[in-house]
mmCIF file of C-alpha atoms in Angstrom:
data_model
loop_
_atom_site.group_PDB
_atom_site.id
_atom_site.type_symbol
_atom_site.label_atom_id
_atom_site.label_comp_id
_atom_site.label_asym_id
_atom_site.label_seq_id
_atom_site.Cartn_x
_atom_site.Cartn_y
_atom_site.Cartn_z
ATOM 1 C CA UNK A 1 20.556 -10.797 -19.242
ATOM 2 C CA UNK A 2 18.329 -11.454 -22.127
ATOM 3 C CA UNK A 3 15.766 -13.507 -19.707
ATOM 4 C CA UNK A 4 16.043 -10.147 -17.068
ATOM 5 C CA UNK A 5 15.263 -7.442 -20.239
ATOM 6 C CA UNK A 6 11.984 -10.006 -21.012
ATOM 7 C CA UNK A 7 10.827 -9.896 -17.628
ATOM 8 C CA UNK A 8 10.947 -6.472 -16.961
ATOM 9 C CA UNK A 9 9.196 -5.584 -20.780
ATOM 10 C CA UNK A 10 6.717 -7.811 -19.716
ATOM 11 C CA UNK A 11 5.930 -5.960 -16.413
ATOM 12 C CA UNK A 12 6.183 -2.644 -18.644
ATOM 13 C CA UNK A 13 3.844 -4.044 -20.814
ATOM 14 C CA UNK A 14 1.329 -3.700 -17.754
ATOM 15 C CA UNK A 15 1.260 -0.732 -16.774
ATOM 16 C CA UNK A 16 0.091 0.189 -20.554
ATOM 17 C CA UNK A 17 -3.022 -2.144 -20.256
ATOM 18 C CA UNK A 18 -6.053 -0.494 -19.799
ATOM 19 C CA UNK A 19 -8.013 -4.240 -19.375
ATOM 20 C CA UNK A 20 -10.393 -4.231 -16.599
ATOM 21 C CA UNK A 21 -10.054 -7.689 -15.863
ATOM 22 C CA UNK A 22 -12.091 -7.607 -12.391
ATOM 23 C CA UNK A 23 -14.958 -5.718 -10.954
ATOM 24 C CA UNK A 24 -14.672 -1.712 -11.677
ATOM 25 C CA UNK A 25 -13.235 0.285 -8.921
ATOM 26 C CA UNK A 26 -15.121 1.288 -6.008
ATOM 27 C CA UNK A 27 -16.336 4.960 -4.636
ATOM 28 C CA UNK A 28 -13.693 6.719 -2.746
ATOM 29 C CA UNK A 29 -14.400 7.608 0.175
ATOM 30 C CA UNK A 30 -18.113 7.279 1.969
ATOM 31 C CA UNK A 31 -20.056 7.819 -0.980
ATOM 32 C CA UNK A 32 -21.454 11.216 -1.637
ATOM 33 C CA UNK A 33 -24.660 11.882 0.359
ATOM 34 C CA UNK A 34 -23.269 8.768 2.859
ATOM 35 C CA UNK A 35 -22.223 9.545 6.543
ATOM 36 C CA UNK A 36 -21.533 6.500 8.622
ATOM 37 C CA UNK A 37 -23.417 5.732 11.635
ATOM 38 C CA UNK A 38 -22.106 6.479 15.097
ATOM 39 C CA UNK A 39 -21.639 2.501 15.381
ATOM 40 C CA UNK A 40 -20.440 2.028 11.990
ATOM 41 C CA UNK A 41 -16.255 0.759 11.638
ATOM 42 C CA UNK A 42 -14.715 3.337 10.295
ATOM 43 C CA UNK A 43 -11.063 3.736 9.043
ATOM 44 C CA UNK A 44 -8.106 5.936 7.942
ATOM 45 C CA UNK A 45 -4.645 5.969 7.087
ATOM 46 C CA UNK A 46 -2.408 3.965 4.360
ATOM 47 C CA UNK A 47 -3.117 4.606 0.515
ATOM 48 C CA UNK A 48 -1.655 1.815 -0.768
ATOM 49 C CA UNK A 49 -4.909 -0.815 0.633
ATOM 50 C CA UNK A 50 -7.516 2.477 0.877
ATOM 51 C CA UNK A 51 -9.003 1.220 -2.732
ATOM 52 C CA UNK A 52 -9.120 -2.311 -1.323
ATOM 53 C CA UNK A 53 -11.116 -1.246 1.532
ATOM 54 C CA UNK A 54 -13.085 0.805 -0.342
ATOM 55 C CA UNK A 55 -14.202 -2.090 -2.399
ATOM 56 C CA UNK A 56 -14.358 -4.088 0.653
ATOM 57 C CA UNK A 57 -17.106 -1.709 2.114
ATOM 58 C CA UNK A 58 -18.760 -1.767 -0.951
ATOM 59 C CA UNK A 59 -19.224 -5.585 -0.980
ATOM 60 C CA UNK A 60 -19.560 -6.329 3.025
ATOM 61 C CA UNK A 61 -22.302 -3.552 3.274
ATOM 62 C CA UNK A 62 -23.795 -5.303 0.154
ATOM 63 C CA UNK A 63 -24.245 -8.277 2.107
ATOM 64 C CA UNK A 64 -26.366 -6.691 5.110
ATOM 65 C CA UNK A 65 -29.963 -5.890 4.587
ATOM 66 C CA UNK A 66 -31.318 -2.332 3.652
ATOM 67 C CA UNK A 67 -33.909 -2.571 6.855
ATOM 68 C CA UNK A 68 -30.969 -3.412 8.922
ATOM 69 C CA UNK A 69 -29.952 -0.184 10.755
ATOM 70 C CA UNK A 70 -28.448 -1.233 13.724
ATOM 71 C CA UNK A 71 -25.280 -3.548 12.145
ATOM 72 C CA UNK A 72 -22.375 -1.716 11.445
ATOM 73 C CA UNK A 73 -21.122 -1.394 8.276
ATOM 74 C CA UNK A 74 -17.710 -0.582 7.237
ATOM 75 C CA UNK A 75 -16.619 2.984 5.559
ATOM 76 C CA UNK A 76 -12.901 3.643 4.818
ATOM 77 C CA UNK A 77 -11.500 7.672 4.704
ATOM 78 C CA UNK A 78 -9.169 7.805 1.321
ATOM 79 C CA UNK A 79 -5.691 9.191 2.779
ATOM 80 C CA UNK A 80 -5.751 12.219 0.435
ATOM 81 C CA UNK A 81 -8.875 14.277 -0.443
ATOM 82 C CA UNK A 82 -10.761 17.493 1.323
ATOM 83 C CA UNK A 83 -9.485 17.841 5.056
ATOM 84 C CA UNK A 84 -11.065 18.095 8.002
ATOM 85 C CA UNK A 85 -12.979 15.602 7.431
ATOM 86 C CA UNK A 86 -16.065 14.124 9.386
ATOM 87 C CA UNK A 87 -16.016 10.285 9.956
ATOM 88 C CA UNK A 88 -19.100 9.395 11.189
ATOM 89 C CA UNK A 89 -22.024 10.982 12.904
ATOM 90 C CA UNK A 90 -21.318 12.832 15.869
ATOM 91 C CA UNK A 91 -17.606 12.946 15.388
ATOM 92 C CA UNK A 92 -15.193 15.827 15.804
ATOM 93 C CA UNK A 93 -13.684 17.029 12.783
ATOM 94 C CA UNK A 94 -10.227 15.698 12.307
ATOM 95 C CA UNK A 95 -7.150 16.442 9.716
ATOM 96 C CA UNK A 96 -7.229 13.842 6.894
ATOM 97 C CA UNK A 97 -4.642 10.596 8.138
ATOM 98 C CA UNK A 98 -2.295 10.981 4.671
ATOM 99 C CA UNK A 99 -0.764 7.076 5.167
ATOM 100 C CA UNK A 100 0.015 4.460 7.678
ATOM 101 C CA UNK A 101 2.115 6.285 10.338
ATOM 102 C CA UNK A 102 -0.701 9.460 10.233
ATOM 103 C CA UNK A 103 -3.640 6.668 10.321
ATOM 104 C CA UNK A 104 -2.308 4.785 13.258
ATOM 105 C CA UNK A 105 -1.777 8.629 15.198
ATOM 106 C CA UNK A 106 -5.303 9.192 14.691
ATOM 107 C CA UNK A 107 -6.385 5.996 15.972
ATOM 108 C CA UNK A 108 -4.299 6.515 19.253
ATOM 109 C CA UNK A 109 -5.332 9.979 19.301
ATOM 110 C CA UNK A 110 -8.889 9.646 19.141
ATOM 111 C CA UNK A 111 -11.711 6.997 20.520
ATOM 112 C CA UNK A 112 -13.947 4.729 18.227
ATOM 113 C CA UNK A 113 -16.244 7.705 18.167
ATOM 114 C CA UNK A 114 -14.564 8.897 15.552
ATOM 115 C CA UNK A 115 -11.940 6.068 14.012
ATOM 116 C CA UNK A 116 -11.903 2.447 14.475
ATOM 117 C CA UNK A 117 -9.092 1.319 12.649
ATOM 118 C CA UNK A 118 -6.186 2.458 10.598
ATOM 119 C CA UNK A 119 -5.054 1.278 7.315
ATOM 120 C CA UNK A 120 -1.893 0.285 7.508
ATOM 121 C CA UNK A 121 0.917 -1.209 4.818
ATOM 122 C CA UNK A 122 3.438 -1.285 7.516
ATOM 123 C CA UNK A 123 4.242 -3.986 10.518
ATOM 124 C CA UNK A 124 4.469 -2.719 14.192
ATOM 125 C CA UNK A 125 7.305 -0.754 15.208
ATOM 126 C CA UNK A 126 8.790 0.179 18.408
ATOM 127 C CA UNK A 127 8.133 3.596 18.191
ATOM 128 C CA UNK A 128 4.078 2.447 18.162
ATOM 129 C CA UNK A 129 2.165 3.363 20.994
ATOM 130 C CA UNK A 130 1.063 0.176 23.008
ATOM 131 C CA UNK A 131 -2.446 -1.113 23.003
ATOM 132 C CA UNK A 132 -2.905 -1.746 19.512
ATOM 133 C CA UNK A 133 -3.464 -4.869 17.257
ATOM 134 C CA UNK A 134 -2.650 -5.051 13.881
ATOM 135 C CA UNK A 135 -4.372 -7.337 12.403
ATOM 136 C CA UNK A 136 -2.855 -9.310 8.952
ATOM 137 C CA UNK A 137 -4.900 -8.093 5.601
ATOM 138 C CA UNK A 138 -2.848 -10.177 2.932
ATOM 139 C CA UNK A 139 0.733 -10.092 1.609
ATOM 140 C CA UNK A 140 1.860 -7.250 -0.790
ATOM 141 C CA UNK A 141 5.778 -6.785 -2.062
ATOM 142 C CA UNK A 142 8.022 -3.586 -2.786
ATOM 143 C CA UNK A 143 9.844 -3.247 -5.783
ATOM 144 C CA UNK A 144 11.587 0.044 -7.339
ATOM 145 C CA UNK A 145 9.997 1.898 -10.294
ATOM 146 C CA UNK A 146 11.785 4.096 -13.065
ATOM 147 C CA UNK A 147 10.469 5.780 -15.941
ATOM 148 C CA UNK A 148 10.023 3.525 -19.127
ATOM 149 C CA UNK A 149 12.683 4.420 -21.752
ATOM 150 C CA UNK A 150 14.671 6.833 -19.399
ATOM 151 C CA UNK A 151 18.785 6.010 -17.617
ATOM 152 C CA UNK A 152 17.779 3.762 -15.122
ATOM 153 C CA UNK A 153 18.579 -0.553 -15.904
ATOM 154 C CA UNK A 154 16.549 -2.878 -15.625
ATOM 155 C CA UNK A 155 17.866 -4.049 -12.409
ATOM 156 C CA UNK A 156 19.598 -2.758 -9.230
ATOM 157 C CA UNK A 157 21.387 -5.296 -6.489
ATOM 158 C CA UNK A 158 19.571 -4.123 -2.728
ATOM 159 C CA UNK A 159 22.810 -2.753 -1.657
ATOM 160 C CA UNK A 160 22.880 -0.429 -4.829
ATOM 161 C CA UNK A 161 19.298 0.779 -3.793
ATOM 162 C CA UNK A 162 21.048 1.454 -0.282
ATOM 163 C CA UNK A 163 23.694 3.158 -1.973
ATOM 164 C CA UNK A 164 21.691 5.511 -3.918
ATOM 165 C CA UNK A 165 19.451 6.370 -1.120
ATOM 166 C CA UNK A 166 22.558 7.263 0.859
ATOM 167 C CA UNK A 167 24.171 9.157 -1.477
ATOM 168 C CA UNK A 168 27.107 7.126 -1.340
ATOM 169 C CA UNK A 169 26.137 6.192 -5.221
ATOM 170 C CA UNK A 170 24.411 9.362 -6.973
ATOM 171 C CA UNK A 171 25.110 8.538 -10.949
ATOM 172 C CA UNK A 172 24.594 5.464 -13.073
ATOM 173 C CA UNK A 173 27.506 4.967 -14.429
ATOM 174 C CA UNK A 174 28.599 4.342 -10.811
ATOM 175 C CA UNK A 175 26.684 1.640 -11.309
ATOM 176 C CA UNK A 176 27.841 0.706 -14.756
ATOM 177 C CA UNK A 177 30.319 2.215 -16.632
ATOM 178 C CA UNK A 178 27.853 1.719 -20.037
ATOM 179 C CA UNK A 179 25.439 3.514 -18.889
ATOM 180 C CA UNK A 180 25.227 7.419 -19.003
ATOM 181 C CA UNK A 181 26.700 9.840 -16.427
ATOM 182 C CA UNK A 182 23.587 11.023 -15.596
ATOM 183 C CA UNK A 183 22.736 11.898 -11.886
ATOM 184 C CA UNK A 184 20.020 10.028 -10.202
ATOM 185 C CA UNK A 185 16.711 11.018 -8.642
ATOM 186 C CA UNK A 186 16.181 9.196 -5.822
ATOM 187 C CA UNK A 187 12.017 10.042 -4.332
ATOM 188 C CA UNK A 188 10.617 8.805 -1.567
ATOM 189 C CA UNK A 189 6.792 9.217 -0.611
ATOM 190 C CA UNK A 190 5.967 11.296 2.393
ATOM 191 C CA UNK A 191 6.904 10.954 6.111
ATOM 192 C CA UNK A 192 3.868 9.111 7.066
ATOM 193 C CA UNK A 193 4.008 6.431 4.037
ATOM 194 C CA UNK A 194 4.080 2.891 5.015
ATOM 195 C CA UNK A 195 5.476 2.165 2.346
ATOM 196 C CA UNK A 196 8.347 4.425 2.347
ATOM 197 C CA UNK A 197 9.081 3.553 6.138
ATOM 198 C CA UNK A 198 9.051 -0.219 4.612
ATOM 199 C CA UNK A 199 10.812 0.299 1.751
ATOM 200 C CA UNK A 200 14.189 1.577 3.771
ATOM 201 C CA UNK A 201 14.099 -1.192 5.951
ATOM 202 C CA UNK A 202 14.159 -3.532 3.279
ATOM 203 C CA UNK A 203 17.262 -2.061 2.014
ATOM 204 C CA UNK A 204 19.031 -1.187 5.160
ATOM 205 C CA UNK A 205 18.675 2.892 5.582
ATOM 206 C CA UNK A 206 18.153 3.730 8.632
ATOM 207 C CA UNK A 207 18.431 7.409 6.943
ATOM 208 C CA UNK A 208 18.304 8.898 3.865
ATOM 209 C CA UNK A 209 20.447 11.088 2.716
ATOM 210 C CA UNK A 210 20.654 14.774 1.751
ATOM 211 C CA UNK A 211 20.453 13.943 -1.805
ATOM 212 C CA UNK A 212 17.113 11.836 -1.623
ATOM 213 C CA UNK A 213 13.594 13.864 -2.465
ATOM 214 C CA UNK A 214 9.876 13.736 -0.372
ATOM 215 C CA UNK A 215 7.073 14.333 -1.380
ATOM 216 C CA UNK A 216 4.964 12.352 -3.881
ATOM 217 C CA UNK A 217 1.692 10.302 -2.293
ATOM 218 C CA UNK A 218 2.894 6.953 -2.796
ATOM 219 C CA UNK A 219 2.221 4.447 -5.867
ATOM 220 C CA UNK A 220 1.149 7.661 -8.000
ATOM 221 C CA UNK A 221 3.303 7.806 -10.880
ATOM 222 C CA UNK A 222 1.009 10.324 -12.305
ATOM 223 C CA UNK A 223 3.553 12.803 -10.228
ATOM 224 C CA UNK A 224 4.952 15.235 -12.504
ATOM 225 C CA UNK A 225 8.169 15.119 -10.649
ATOM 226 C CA UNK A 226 8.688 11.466 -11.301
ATOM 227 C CA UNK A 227 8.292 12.032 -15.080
ATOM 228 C CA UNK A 228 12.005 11.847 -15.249
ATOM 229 C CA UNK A 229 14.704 9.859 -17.145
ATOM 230 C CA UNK A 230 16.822 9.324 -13.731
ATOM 231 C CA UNK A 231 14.047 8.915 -11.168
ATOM 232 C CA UNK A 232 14.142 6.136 -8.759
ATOM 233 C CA UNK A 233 10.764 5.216 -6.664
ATOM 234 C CA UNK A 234 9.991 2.779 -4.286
ATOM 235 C CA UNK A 235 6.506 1.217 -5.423
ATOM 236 C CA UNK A 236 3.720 -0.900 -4.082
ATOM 237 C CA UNK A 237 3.609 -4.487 -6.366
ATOM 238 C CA UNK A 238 0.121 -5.041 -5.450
ATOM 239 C CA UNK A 239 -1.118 -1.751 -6.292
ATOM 240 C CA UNK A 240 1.062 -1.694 -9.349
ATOM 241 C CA UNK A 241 -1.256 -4.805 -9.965
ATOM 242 C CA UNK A 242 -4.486 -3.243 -9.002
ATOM 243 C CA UNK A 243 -3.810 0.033 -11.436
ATOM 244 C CA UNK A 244 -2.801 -2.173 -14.351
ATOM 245 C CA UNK A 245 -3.924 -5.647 -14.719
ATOM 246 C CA UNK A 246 -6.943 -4.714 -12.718
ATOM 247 C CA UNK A 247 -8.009 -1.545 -14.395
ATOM 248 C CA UNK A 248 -7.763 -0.011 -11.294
ATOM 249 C CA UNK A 249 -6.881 3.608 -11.838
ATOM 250 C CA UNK A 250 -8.344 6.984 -11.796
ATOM 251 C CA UNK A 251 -6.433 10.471 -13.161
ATOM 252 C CA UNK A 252 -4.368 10.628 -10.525
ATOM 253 C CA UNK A 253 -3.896 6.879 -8.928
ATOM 254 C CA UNK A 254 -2.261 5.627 -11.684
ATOM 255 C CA UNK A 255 1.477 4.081 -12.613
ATOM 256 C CA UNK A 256 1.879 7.300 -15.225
ATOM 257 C CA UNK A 257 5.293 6.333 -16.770
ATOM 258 C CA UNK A 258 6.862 4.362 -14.309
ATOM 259 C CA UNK A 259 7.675 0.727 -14.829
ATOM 260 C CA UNK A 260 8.374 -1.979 -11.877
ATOM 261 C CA UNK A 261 12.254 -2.807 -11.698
ATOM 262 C CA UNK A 262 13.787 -5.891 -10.685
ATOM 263 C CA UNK A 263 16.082 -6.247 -7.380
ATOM 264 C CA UNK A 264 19.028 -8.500 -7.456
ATOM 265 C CA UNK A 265 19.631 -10.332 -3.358
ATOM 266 C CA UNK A 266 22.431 -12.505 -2.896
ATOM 267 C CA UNK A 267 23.231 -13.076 -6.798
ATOM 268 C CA UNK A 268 19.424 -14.115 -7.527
ATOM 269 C CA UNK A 269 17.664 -11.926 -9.656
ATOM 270 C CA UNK A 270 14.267 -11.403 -8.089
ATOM 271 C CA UNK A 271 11.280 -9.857 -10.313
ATOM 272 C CA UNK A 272 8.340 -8.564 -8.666
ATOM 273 C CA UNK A 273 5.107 -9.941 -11.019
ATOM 274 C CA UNK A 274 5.108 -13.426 -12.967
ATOM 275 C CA UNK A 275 2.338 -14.265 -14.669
ATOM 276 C CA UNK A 276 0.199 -11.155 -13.424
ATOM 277 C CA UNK A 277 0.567 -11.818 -10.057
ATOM 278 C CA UNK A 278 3.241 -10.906 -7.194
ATOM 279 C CA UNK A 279 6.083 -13.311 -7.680
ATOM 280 C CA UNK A 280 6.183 -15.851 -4.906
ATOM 281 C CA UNK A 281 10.263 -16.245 -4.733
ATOM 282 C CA UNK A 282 9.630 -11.858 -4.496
ATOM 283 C CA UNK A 283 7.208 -12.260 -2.126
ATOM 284 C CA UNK A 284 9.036 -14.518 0.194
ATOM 285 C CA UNK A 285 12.391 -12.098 0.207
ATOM 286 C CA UNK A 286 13.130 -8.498 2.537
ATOM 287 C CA UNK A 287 10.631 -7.072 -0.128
ATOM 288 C CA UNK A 288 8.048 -9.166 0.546
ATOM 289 C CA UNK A 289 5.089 -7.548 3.459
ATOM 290 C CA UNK A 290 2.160 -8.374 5.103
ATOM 291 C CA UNK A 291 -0.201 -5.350 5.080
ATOM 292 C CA UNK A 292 -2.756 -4.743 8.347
ATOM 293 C CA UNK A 293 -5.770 -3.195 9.566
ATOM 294 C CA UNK A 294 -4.830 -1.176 13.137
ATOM 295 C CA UNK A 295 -7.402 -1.485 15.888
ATOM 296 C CA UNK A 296 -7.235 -1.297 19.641
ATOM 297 C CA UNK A 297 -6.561 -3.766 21.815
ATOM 298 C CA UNK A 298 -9.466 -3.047 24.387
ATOM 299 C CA UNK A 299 -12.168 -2.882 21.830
ATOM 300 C CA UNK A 300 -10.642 -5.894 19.155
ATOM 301 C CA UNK A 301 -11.006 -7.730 22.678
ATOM 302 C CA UNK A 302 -14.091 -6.749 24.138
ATOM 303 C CA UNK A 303 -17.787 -9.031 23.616
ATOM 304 C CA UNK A 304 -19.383 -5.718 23.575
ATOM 305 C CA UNK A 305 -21.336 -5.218 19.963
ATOM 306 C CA UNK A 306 -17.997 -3.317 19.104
ATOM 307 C CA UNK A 307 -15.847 -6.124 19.714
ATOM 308 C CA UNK A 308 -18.244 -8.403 17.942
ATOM 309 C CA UNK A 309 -18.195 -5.802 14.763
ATOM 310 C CA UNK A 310 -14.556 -5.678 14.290
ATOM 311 C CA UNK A 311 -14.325 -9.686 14.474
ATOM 312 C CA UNK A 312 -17.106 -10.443 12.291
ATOM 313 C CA UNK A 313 -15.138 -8.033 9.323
ATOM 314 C CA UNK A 314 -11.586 -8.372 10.632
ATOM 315 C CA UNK A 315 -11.164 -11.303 12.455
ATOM 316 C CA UNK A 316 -9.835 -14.990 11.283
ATOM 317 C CA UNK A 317 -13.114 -16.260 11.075
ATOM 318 C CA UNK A 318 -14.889 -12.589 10.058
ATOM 319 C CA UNK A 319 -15.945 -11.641 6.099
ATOM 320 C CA UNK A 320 -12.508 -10.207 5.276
ATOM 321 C CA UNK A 321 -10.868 -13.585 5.972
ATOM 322 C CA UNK A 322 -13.450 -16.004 4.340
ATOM 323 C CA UNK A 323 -15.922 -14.582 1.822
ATOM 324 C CA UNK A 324 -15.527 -15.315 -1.588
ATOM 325 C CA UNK A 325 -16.419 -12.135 -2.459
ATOM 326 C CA UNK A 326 -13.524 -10.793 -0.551
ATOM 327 C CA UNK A 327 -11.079 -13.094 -1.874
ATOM 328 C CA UNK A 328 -11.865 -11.973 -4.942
ATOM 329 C CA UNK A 329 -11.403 -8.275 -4.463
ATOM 330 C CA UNK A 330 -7.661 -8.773 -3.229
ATOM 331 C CA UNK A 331 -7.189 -10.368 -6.345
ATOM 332 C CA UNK A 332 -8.603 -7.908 -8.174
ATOM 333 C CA UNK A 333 -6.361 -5.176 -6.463
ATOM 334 C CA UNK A 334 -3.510 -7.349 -6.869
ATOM 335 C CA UNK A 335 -3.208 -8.710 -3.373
ATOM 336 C CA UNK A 336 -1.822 -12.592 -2.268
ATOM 337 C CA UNK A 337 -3.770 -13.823 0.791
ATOM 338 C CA UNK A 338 -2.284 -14.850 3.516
ATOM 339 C CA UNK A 339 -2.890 -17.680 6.095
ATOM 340 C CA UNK A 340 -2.095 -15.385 8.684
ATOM 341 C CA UNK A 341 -5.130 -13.504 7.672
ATOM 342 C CA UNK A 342 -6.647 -11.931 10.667
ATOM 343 C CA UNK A 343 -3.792 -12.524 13.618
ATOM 344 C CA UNK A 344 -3.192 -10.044 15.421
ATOM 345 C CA UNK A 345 0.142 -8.657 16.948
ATOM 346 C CA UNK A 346 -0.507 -6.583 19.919
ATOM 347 C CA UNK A 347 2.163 -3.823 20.541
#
């Protein structure tokens, strides 16, 4: 017990630090006076990698010369912001994609005249439409979060996570008789979230129940209604990572007063960060996720100069996969890599 309470002060401990240990975060969103090209790859969808690809645009477009007008560059669409929003020259006006499942609708929805690819922190799933690659990013985890000095301990087995986000379990000391009676708040992020659609999978709920809250953009614990002593919040490691040890953060993507939890499976006491990174034994369990960029099969295939744009930023062999430069910004935003980087599973 004493060796759990260390590890989770010393993830607490993060989300206080204010040290920017990497590069500083980059502009949201095209940046202001910036609309991508008609050719330019341009994306939507999950929040939880939209900084990431924000600082990936940065640094890829970095690399092509100011002369050079005909390469496309990369722009990424934050998931929350002003809506409609404009993509790219010549575009129709679309609703802002708020996460994963609204990204990869507005992919299938629309042609690359207007989105390219969609963000997104979740794998395939049947309900998908078909045609569609998504294409491995890097490896991220999902943990719990609760509020730092509030009811909730400092650890929760995955079938007590199921139990409270059934309802079956709705007070701690259901849990454990020593702690208080208290009733607890279990949040979810919205409908679209990756996250939130991974996060129940991981701990069996097909669905939640009555007693379970929406709502909250996901891995904001600036939320007002998660400053609360019996909250319980599924939470994106990485980005955890990013906001903290990274420096990461702005007034509203931020961990506010939540703290990363650890999960108990099968008697092993798993804890999502060692040593400032995502925990490999963590990463390798049910809470453990490879994160994706969305494209279409048609064009991710094609020889066309499309084609050839997507696999030259994308692709196993493109500047995602192999630059040091991008390398760097996943560990910045408290990312792993993955050797899978840039497969692609076709739905």
């Amino acid at each position: 017990m004493r060796k759990t309470a260390a590890k989770l002060l010393t993830v607490a401990a993060l989300a206080t630090s204010v040290a920017t240990v990497f590069s500083g975060t980059a502009v949201a969103d095209p940046a202001a006076g910036v609309t991508p090209a008609a050719q330019d790859i341009v994306g939507v969808g999950s929040d939880t990698t939209q900084v990431l690809l924000n600082q990936f645009s940065a640094d890829y477009n970095a690399t092509l010369p100011g002369t050079d007008t005909t390469t496309p560059r990369l722009y990424s669409w934050d998931a929350t912001g002003s809506s409609p929003i404009t993509t790219k020259t010549g575009a129709t006006p679309i609703a802002r994609p708020n996460g994963s499942g609204a990204g990869i609708k507005a992919l299938v929805a629309n042609t690359s005249a207007t989105v390219d690819f969609a963000r997104s922190s979740r794998a395939p799933q049947p309900t998908d439409a078909h045609g569609l690659d998504f294409v491995a990013l890097a490896k991220d985890a999902v943990t719990w979060s609760a509020k730092s000095g509030g009811d909730a301990p400092a650890q929760l087995t995955a079938d007590q996570l199921a139990a409270i986000y059934n309802c079956t379990t709705t007070t701690w000391n259901q849990i454990d008789p020593s702690l208080p009676a208290n009733t607890i708040k279990p949040f979810l992020p919205q409908a679209d979230s990756g996250t939130r659609a991974f996060f129940l999978g991981a701990i069996g709920v097909a669905t939640p129940g009555s007693c379970v809250a929406s709502g909250p953009e996901e891995n904001e614990g600036t939320d007002s209604r998660l400053n609360d002593p019996d909250v319980v919040f599924p939470y994106s490691v990485a980005h955890f990572l990013g906001q903290t040890v990274g420096g990461h953060t702005t007034t509203t993507d931020a961990p506010g007063n939540l703290t990363l939890r650890n999960i108990v499976v099968n008697g092993t006491v798993l804890t999502p960060v060692t040593n400032n990174v995502i925990d490999t034994n963590f990463a390798n369990s049910q809470f453990g996720r490879v994160v994706y960029n969305v494209v279409r099969d048609a064009e991710w295939t094609a020889t066309d100069p499309h084609g050839q744009a997507l696999q030259a930023i994308f692709g196993s062999s493109g500047w995602i996969c192999t630059s040091t430069a991008a390398a760097n910004d996943l560990a910045s935003y408290g990312f792993l890599a993955t050797p899978a980087c840039g497969v692609a599973t076709l739905t």
